[in-house]
CSV table of N, CA and C in Angstrom, one decimal:
chain,number,residue,atom,x,y,z
A,8,UNK,N,-54.3,-102.1,-60.3
A,8,UNK,CA,-53.9,-103.4,-60.7
A,8,UNK,C,-52.3,-103.4,-61.0
A,9,UNK,N,-51.5,-104.5,-60.7
A,9,UNK,CA,-50.1,-104.5,-60.8
A,9,UNK,C,-49.9,-105.0,-62.0
A,10,UNK,N,-49.2,-104.2,-62.8
A,10,UNK,CA,-48.7,-104.8,-64.1
A,10,UNK,C,-47.2,-104.9,-64.4
A,11,UNK,N,-46.6,-105.7,-65.1
A,11,UNK,CA,-45.3,-105.7,-65.8
A,11,UNK,C,-45.5,-106.2,-67.2
A,12,UNK,N,-45.1,-105.4,-68.1
A,12,UNK,CA,-45.3,-105.4,-69.3
A,12,UNK,C,-44.1,-105.7,-70.3
A,13,UNK,N,-43.6,-106.6,-70.7
A,13,UNK,CA,-42.4,-106.8,-71.5
A,13,UNK,C,-42.6,-106.3,-73.1
A,14,UNK,N,-41.7,-106.0,-73.6
A,14,UNK,CA,-41.8,-105.9,-75.1
A,14,UNK,C,-40.2,-105.7,-75.5
A,15,UNK,N,-40.2,-105.7,-76.9
A,15,UNK,CA,-38.9,-105.7,-77.5
A,15,UNK,C,-38.3,-107.0,-77.9
A,16,UNK,N,-39.0,-108.0,-77.8
A,16,UNK,CA,-38.4,-109.4,-78.2
A,16,UNK,C,-38.8,-109.7,-79.9
A,17,UNK,N,-38.0,-110.6,-80.4
A,17,UNK,CA,-38.3,-110.7,-81.8
A,17,UNK,C,-37.3,-111.9,-82.4
A,18,UNK,N,-37.1,-111.9,-83.7
A,18,UNK,CA,-36.0,-112.8,-84.4
A,18,UNK,C,-34.8,-111.9,-84.7
A,19,UNK,N,-33.5,-112.3,-84.3
A,19,UNK,CA,-32.4,-111.9,-84.6
A,19,UNK,C,-31.5,-112.7,-85.0
A,20,UNK,N,-30.5,-112.5,-85.8
A,20,UNK,CA,-29.5,-113.4,-86.2
A,20,UNK,C,-28.5,-113.5,-85.2
A,21,UNK,N,-27.7,-114.5,-84.9
A,21,UNK,CA,-26.7,-114.7,-84.0
A,21,UNK,C,-25.5,-113.4,-84.0
A,22,UNK,N,-25.2,-113.0,-83.1
A,22,UNK,CA,-24.2,-111.5,-83.2
A,22,UNK,C,-25.1,-110.4,-82.9
A,23,UNK,N,-26.5,-110.6,-83.3
A,23,UNK,CA,-27.2,-109.3,-83.0
A,23,UNK,C,-27.5,-108.8,-81.8
A,24,UNK,N,-28.4,-108.0,-81.6
A,24,UNK,CA,-28.6,-107.2,-80.3
A,24,UNK,C,-30.4,-107.0,-80.4
A,25,UNK,N,-30.9,-106.9,-79.1
A,25,UNK,CA,-32.1,-106.7,-79.1
A,25,UNK,C,-32.0,-105.8,-77.5
A,26,UNK,N,-33.1,-105.0,-77.3
A,26,UNK,CA,-33.4,-104.2,-76.2
A,26,UNK,C,-34.9,-104.8,-75.7
A,27,UNK,N,-34.9,-105.3,-74.5
A,27,UNK,CA,-36.1,-105.5,-74.0
A,27,UNK,C,-36.4,-104.3,-73.0
A,28,UNK,N,-37.9,-104.1,-72.9
A,28,UNK,CA,-38.4,-103.1,-71.9
A,28,UNK,C,-39.3,-104.0,-71.1
A,29,UNK,N,-39.3,-103.5,-69.8
A,29,UNK,CA,-40.5,-103.9,-69.0
A,29,UNK,C,-41.1,-102.7,-68.2
A,30,UNK,N,-42.3,-102.5,-68.8
A,30,UNK,CA,-43.1,-101.2,-68.2
A,30,UNK,C,-44.2,-101.7,-67.0
A,31,UNK,N,-43.7,-101.0,-65.9
A,31,UNK,CA,-44.4,-101.4,-64.7
A,31,UNK,C,-45.4,-100.3,-64.3
A,32,UNK,N,-46.4,-100.9,-63.5
A,32,UNK,CA,-47.5,-99.7,-63.2
A,32,UNK,C,-48.2,-100.7,-62.0
A,33,UNK,N,-49.1,-99.8,-61.0
A,33,UNK,CA,-49.8,-100.2,-60.0
A,33,UNK,C,-49.1,-100.6,-58.8
A,34,UNK,N,-47.6,-100.4,-58.8
A,34,UNK,CA,-46.8,-100.3,-57.4
A,34,UNK,C,-45.9,-99.4,-57.5
A,35,UNK,N,-44.9,-99.0,-56.3
A,35,UNK,CA,-44.0,-98.0,-56.6
A,35,UNK,C,-42.8,-98.8,-57.0
A,36,UNK,N,-42.6,-98.6,-58.2
A,36,UNK,CA,-41.4,-99.3,-58.7
A,36,UNK,C,-40.2,-98.8,-58.3
A,37,UNK,N,-39.9,-97.6,-57.9
A,37,UNK,CA,-38.4,-97.2,-57.2
A,37,UNK,C,-38.1,-98.2,-56.0
A,38,UNK,N,-39.2,-98.8,-55.4
A,38,UNK,CA,-39.0,-99.3,-54.2
A,38,UNK,C,-38.6,-100.8,-54.3
A,39,UNK,N,-38.7,-101.3,-55.7
A,39,UNK,CA,-38.5,-102.9,-55.9
A,39,UNK,C,-37.3,-103.0,-56.8
A,40,UNK,N,-36.8,-104.2,-56.4
A,40,UNK,CA,-35.7,-104.8,-57.4
A,40,UNK,C,-36.4,-105.4,-58.6
A,41,UNK,N,-35.6,-105.2,-59.5
A,41,UNK,CA,-36.0,-106.1,-60.9
A,41,UNK,C,-35.0,-107.0,-61.4
A,42,UNK,N,-35.8,-108.4,-61.7
A,42,UNK,CA,-35.1,-109.3,-62.1
A,42,UNK,C,-35.4,-109.6,-63.6
A,43,UNK,N,-34.7,-110.2,-64.0
A,43,UNK,CA,-34.9,-110.7,-65.5
A,43,UNK,C,-34.6,-112.2,-65.5
A,44,UNK,N,-35.5,-113.0,-66.0
A,44,UNK,CA,-35.5,-114.5,-66.3
A,44,UNK,C,-35.9,-114.9,-67.7
A,45,UNK,N,-35.5,-115.9,-68.1
A,45,UNK,CA,-36.0,-116.6,-69.4
A,45,UNK,C,-35.9,-118.1,-69.3
A,46,UNK,N,-36.7,-118.6,-70.1
A,46,UNK,CA,-37.2,-120.0,-70.1
A,46,UNK,C,-37.1,-120.4,-71.5
A,47,UNK,N,-36.3,-121.4,-71.7
A,47,UNK,CA,-36.1,-122.1,-73.0
A,47,UNK,C,-36.8,-123.1,-73.5
A,48,UNK,N,-37.4,-123.7,-74.3
A,48,UNK,CA,-38.2,-124.9,-74.5
A,48,UNK,C,-37.5,-125.9,-73.8
A,49,UNK,N,-38.3,-126.6,-73.2
A,49,UNK,CA,-38.1,-127.8,-72.4
A,49,UNK,C,-37.0,-127.8,-71.2
A,50,UNK,N,-36.8,-126.5,-71.0
A,50,UNK,CA,-35.7,-126.1,-69.6
A,50,UNK,C,-36.5,-125.3,-68.9
A,51,UNK,N,-35.9,-125.4,-67.3
A,51,UNK,CA,-36.5,-124.6,-66.4
A,51,UNK,C,-36.2,-123.2,-66.4
A,52,UNK,N,-37.0,-122.3,-66.0
A,52,UNK,CA,-36.7,-121.0,-65.9
A,52,UNK,C,-35.4,-120.3,-65.3
A,53,UNK,N,-34.7,-119.6,-65.9
A,53,UNK,CA,-33.4,-119.3,-65.4
A,53,UNK,C,-33.3,-117.8,-65.1
A,54,UNK,N,-32.7,-117.3,-63.9
A,54,UNK,CA,-32.6,-116.1,-63.4
A,54,UNK,C,-31.2,-115.6,-64.2
A,55,UNK,N,-31.2,-114.5,-64.8
A,55,UNK,CA,-30.2,-114.0,-65.5
A,55,UNK,C,-29.6,-112.6,-65.1
A,56,UNK,N,-30.6,-112.0,-64.6
A,56,UNK,CA,-29.9,-110.6,-64.0
A,56,UNK,C,-30.8,-110.1,-63.0
A,57,UNK,N,-30.3,-109.2,-62.1
A,57,UNK,CA,-31.1,-108.5,-60.9
A,57,UNK,C,-30.5,-107.3,-60.6
A,58,UNK,N,-31.2,-106.3,-60.7
A,58,UNK,CA,-30.8,-104.8,-60.3
A,58,UNK,C,-31.8,-104.3,-59.2
A,59,UNK,N,-31.0,-104.0,-57.9
A,59,UNK,CA,-31.5,-103.6,-56.8
A,59,UNK,C,-32.3,-102.1,-56.8
A,60,UNK,N,-33.1,-102.0,-56.3
A,60,UNK,CA,-33.8,-100.6,-56.2
A,60,UNK,C,-32.6,-99.8,-55.3
A,61,UNK,N,-32.8,-98.6,-55.4
A,61,UNK,CA,-32.0,-97.6,-54.6
A,61,UNK,C,-30.8,-97.6,-55.3
A,62,UNK,N,-29.7,-98.2,-54.7
A,62,UNK,CA,-28.5,-98.3,-55.2
A,62,UNK,C,-28.0,-98.5,-56.6
A,63,UNK,N,-29.0,-99.3,-57.1
A,63,UNK,CA,-28.9,-100.1,-58.5
A,63,UNK,C,-27.9,-100.9,-58.7
A,64,UNK,N,-27.4,-101.7,-57.8
A,64,UNK,CA,-26.4,-102.7,-58.0
A,64,UNK,C,-27.0,-103.7,-58.8
A,65,UNK,N,-26.1,-104.3,-59.8
A,65,UNK,CA,-26.6,-105.2,-60.6
A,65,UNK,C,-25.9,-106.6,-60.6
A,66,UNK,N,-26.5,-107.7,-60.7
A,66,UNK,CA,-26.0,-109.1,-60.7
A,66,UNK,C,-26.4,-109.6,-62.1
A,67,UNK,N,-25.5,-110.6,-62.5
A,67,UNK,CA,-25.8,-111.4,-63.6
A,67,UNK,C,-25.4,-113.0,-63.4
A,68,UNK,N,-26.0,-113.5,-64.2
A,68,UNK,CA,-25.6,-115.2,-64.2
A,68,UNK,C,-24.3,-115.1,-65.3
A,69,UNK,N,-23.7,-116.1,-64.9
A,69,UNK,CA,-22.5,-116.3,-65.8
A,69,UNK,C,-22.8,-116.6,-67.3
A,70,UNK,N,-24.0,-117.1,-67.6
A,70,UNK,CA,-24.4,-117.4,-68.9
A,70,UNK,C,-24.5,-116.1,-69.8
A,71,UNK,N,-24.8,-114.8,-69.0
A,71,UNK,CA,-24.9,-113.7,-69.8
A,71,UNK,C,-24.1,-112.5,-69.6
A,72,UNK,N,-23.2,-112.8,-68.5
A,72,UNK,CA,-22.3,-111.8,-67.9
A,72,UNK,C,-21.4,-111.3,-69.1
A,73,UNK,N,-21.1,-110.0,-69.4
A,73,UNK,CA,-20.5,-109.4,-70.4
A,73,UNK,C,-21.2,-109.2,-71.6
A,74,UNK,N,-22.6,-109.9,-71.9
A,74,UNK,CA,-23.2,-109.6,-73.2
A,74,UNK,C,-24.4,-108.9,-72.8
A,75,UNK,N,-24.9,-109.1,-71.7
A,75,UNK,CA,-26.3,-108.4,-71.3
A,75,UNK,C,-26.0,-107.4,-70.2
A,76,UNK,N,-26.8,-106.3,-70.5
A,76,UNK,CA,-26.8,-105.2,-69.6
A,76,UNK,C,-28.1,-104.9,-69.0
A,77,UNK,N,-28.4,-104.8,-67.8
A,77,UNK,CA,-29.7,-104.4,-67.3
A,77,UNK,C,-29.7,-102.8,-66.6
A,78,UNK,N,-30.6,-102.1,-66.7
A,78,UNK,CA,-31.0,-100.8,-66.2
A,78,UNK,C,-32.4,-100.7,-65.9
A,79,UNK,N,-32.6,-99.5,-65.4
A,79,UNK,CA,-34.0,-99.1,-65.2
A,79,UNK,C,-34.1,-97.6,-65.0
A,80,UNK,N,-35.3,-97.0,-65.2
A,80,UNK,CA,-35.6,-95.5,-65.3
A,80,UNK,C,-36.6,-95.6,-64.4
A,81,UNK,N,-36.5,-95.1,-63.3
A,81,UNK,CA,-37.6,-95.0,-62.0
A,81,UNK,C,-38.5,-94.0,-62.3
A,82,UNK,N,-38.3,-92.9,-63.4
A,82,UNK,CA,-39.3,-91.8,-63.5
A,82,UNK,C,-40.2,-92.7,-64.8
A,83,UNK,N,-39.6,-93.3,-65.6
A,83,UNK,CA,-40.6,-93.8,-66.5
A,83,UNK,C,-41.2,-95.3,-66.1
A,84,UNK,N,-40.9,-95.8,-64.8
A,84,UNK,CA,-41.1,-96.7,-64.3
A,84,UNK,C,-40.9,-98.1,-65.2
A,85,UNK,N,-39.7,-98.1,-65.7
A,85,UNK,CA,-39.5,-99.0,-66.7
A,85,UNK,C,-38.1,-99.8,-66.6
A,86,UNK,N,-37.9,-101.0,-66.7
A,86,UNK,CA,-36.7,-101.6,-66.5
A,86,UNK,C,-36.3,-102.0,-68.1
A,87,UNK,N,-35.1,-102.3,-68.2
A,87,UNK,CA,-34.5,-102.6,-69.5
A,87,UNK,C,-33.4,-103.7,-69.5
A,88,UNK,N,-33.2,-104.5,-70.5
A,88,UNK,CA,-32.4,-105.5,-70.7
A,88,UNK,C,-32.0,-105.4,-72.1
A,89,UNK,N,-30.5,-105.1,-72.1
A,89,UNK,CA,-29.9,-104.9,-73.5
A,89,UNK,C,-29.4,-106.2,-73.7
A,90,UNK,N,-29.6,-106.9,-74.8
A,90,UNK,CA,-28.9,-108.2,-75.0
A,90,UNK,C,-27.8,-107.9,-76.4
A,91,UNK,N,-26.9,-108.3,-76.3
A,91,UNK,CA,-25.8,-108.1,-77.4
A,91,UNK,C,-25.1,-109.3,-77.5
A,92,UNK,N,-24.6,-109.6,-78.4
A,92,UNK,CA,-23.5,-110.9,-79.0
A,92,UNK,C,-24.6,-111.9,-78.5
A,93,UNK,N,-25.7,-112.0,-79.4
A,93,UNK,CA,-26.7,-112.9,-79.0
A,93,UNK,C,-26.2,-114.3,-79.7
A,94,UNK,N,-26.6,-115.4,-79.0
A,94,UNK,CA,-26.3,-116.9,-79.7
A,94,UNK,C,-27.5,-117.5,-79.7
A,95,UNK,N,-27.4,-118.4,-80.3
A,95,UNK,CA,-28.8,-119.4,-80.6
A,95,UNK,C,-29.4,-120.2,-79.2
A,96,UNK,N,-28.4,-120.0,-78.3
A,96,UNK,CA,-28.9,-120.7,-77.1
A,96,UNK,C,-29.4,-119.4,-76.1
A,97,UNK,N,-29.5,-118.3,-76.5
A,97,UNK,CA,-30.3,-117.4,-75.8
A,97,UNK,C,-31.6,-117.3,-76.3
A,98,UNK,N,-32.1,-118.3,-77.2
A,98,UNK,CA,-33.4,-118.2,-77.7
A,98,UNK,C,-34.3,-118.7,-76.4
A,99,UNK,N,-35.5,-118.0,-76.2
A,99,UNK,CA,-36.2,-118.4,-74.9
A,99,UNK,C,-37.2,-117.3,-74.9
A,100,UNK,N,-38.1,-117.5,-73.8
A,100,UNK,CA,-39.2,-116.3,-73.4
A,100,UNK,C,-38.4,-115.8,-72.5
A,101,UNK,N,-38.3,-114.2,-72.3
A,101,UNK,CA,-37.8,-113.5,-71.3
A,101,UNK,C,-38.8,-113.0,-70.7
A,102,UNK,N,-38.6,-112.7,-69.2
A,102,UNK,CA,-39.6,-112.3,-68.3
A,102,UNK,C,-39.0,-111.4,-67.3
A,103,UNK,N,-39.4,-110.3,-67.1
A,103,UNK,CA,-39.2,-109.4,-66.0
A,103,UNK,C,-40.1,-109.7,-64.8
A,104,UNK,N,-39.5,-109.6,-63.8
A,104,UNK,CA,-40.1,-109.9,-62.3
A,104,UNK,C,-39.6,-108.6,-61.3
A,105,UNK,N,-40.6,-108.3,-60.3
A,105,UNK,CA,-40.2,-107.3,-59.4
A,105,UNK,C,-40.4,-107.8,-57.8
A,106,UNK,N,-39.6,-107.6,-57.0
A,106,UNK,CA,-39.7,-107.9,-55.5
A,106,UNK,C,-39.0,-106.7,-54.8
A,107,UNK,N,-39.5,-106.8,-53.4
A,107,UNK,CA,-39.1,-105.9,-52.5
A,107,UNK,C,-38.2,-106.6,-51.4
A,108,UNK,N,-37.1,-106.0,-51.1
A,108,UNK,CA,-36.4,-106.3,-50.1
A,108,UNK,C,-36.1,-107.9,-50.1
A,109,UNK,N,-35.3,-108.1,-51.3
A,109,UNK,CA,-34.8,-109.3,-51.4
A,109,UNK,C,-33.4,-109.6,-50.8
A,110,UNK,N,-33.2,-110.6,-50.2
A,110,UNK,CA,-31.8,-111.1,-50.0
A,110,UNK,C,-30.9,-111.5,-51.1
A,111,UNK,N,-29.7,-111.2,-51.2
A,111,UNK,CA,-28.7,-111.4,-52.2
A,111,UNK,C,-28.7,-112.8,-52.6
A,112,UNK,N,-29.0,-113.6,-51.8
A,112,UNK,CA,-28.8,-115.0,-52.1
A,112,UNK,C,-30.0,-115.6,-52.7
A,113,UNK,N,-30.9,-114.6,-53.0
A,113,UNK,CA,-32.4,-115.2,-53.7
A,113,UNK,C,-32.4,-114.5,-55.0
A,114,UNK,N,-31.6,-113.7,-55.5
A,114,UNK,CA,-31.7,-112.9,-56.5
A,114,UNK,C,-32.1,-113.6,-57.7
A,115,UNK,N,-31.7,-114.9,-58.2
A,115,UNK,CA,-31.7,-115.7,-59.1
A,115,UNK,C,-33.1,-116.7,-58.6
A,116,UNK,N,-33.6,-116.7,-57.9
A,116,UNK,CA,-34.6,-117.5,-57.4
A,116,UNK,C,-36.0,-117.2,-57.7
A,117,UNK,N,-36.5,-117.7,-58.9
A,117,UNK,CA,-37.8,-117.0,-59.5
A,117,UNK,C,-38.9,-117.3,-58.4
A,118,UNK,N,-39.1,-118.2,-57.4
A,118,UNK,CA,-40.0,-118.5,-56.5
A,118,UNK,C,-39.7,-117.0,-55.5
A,119,UNK,N,-38.9,-116.2,-55.5
A,119,UNK,CA,-38.9,-115.2,-54.4
A,119,UNK,C,-39.4,-114.0,-54.9
A,120,UNK,N,-40.1,-113.8,-56.1
A,120,UNK,CA,-40.4,-112.4,-56.8
A,120,UNK,C,-42.1,-112.3,-56.6
A,121,UNK,N,-42.5,-111.1,-56.3
A,121,UNK,CA,-43.9,-110.9,-56.3
A,121,UNK,C,-44.6,-110.7,-57.2
A,122,UNK,N,-44.1,-110.0,-58.4
A,122,UNK,CA,-44.7,-109.5,-59.6
A,122,UNK,C,-44.2,-110.3,-60.8
A,123,UNK,N,-44.8,-110.4,-61.8
A,123,UNK,CA,-44.3,-111.0,-63.0
A,123,UNK,C,-45.0,-110.5,-64.2
A,124,UNK,N,-44.2,-110.4,-65.5
A,124,UNK,CA,-44.7,-110.1,-66.6
A,124,UNK,C,-45.1,-111.3,-67.5
A,125,UNK,N,-45.7,-110.9,-68.8
A,125,UNK,CA,-46.2,-112.1,-69.4
A,125,UNK,C,-45.1,-113.0,-70.3
A,126,UNK,N,-43.9,-112.0,-70.7
A,126,UNK,CA,-42.9,-112.7,-71.3
A,126,UNK,C,-42.9,-112.3,-72.5
A,127,UNK,N,-41.9,-112.3,-73.3
A,127,UNK,CA,-41.5,-111.7,-74.6
A,127,UNK,C,-40.5,-112.6,-75.2
A,128,UNK,N,-40.8,-113.2,-76.5
A,128,UNK,CA,-40.2,-114.2,-77.0
A,128,UNK,C,-38.8,-113.8,-77.8
A,129,UNK,N,-37.5,-114.2,-77.7
A,129,UNK,CA,-36.3,-114.0,-78.2
A,129,UNK,C,-36.1,-115.3,-78.9
A,130,UNK,N,-35.7,-115.2,-80.2
A,130,UNK,CA,-35.3,-116.1,-81.3
A,130,UNK,C,-34.4,-115.6,-81.8
A,131,UNK,N,-33.0,-116.5,-81.6
A,131,UNK,CA,-31.8,-116.2,-82.2
A,131,UNK,C,-31.4,-117.2,-83.3
A,132,UNK,N,-31.4,-116.8,-84.6
A,132,UNK,CA,-30.9,-117.7,-85.5
A,132,UNK,C,-29.6,-117.9,-85.9
A,133,UNK,N,-29.3,-119.3,-86.1
A,133,UNK,CA,-27.6,-119.4,-86.6
A,133,UNK,C,-27.4,-118.8,-88.0
C-alpha cells in the first residue's frame, strides 16, 4: 500500500521555523520526484516546491523562495520541508506528493502527481 505521511506541523509565531517531514512507503521512493503543496482556507492548493529524483534539483514558488528549503533522504524514504521566517500568510495545510518522470512545466501542477499525503496544519500567529 502506497503511503505518504506528513508530520511536523503546528502553531508558530511569525518569524519562527518548522520542519515538515513526509514519510513514504509502498513505492520506490528514490525513483519519484517529491512536491510540496499548501492550501489556505478559501484558496486553491498551491505548489511551493519540487525536488527531482536522481539529481535532486529543487524548484520553488516565488512565495517561498529564500525562506523554505526542501530536501530528501532516500535511505530513509523521507522528504523534508524546512520553513523559515514564517509569516501569517503561510498558514495552510501542507501536503507532500510524489510523481515519476514529470516534465518541468508541471512541477507545481497538483493534478500531475501520483500519490498524496493527508496533510499537516501549519498555523503562523502574528
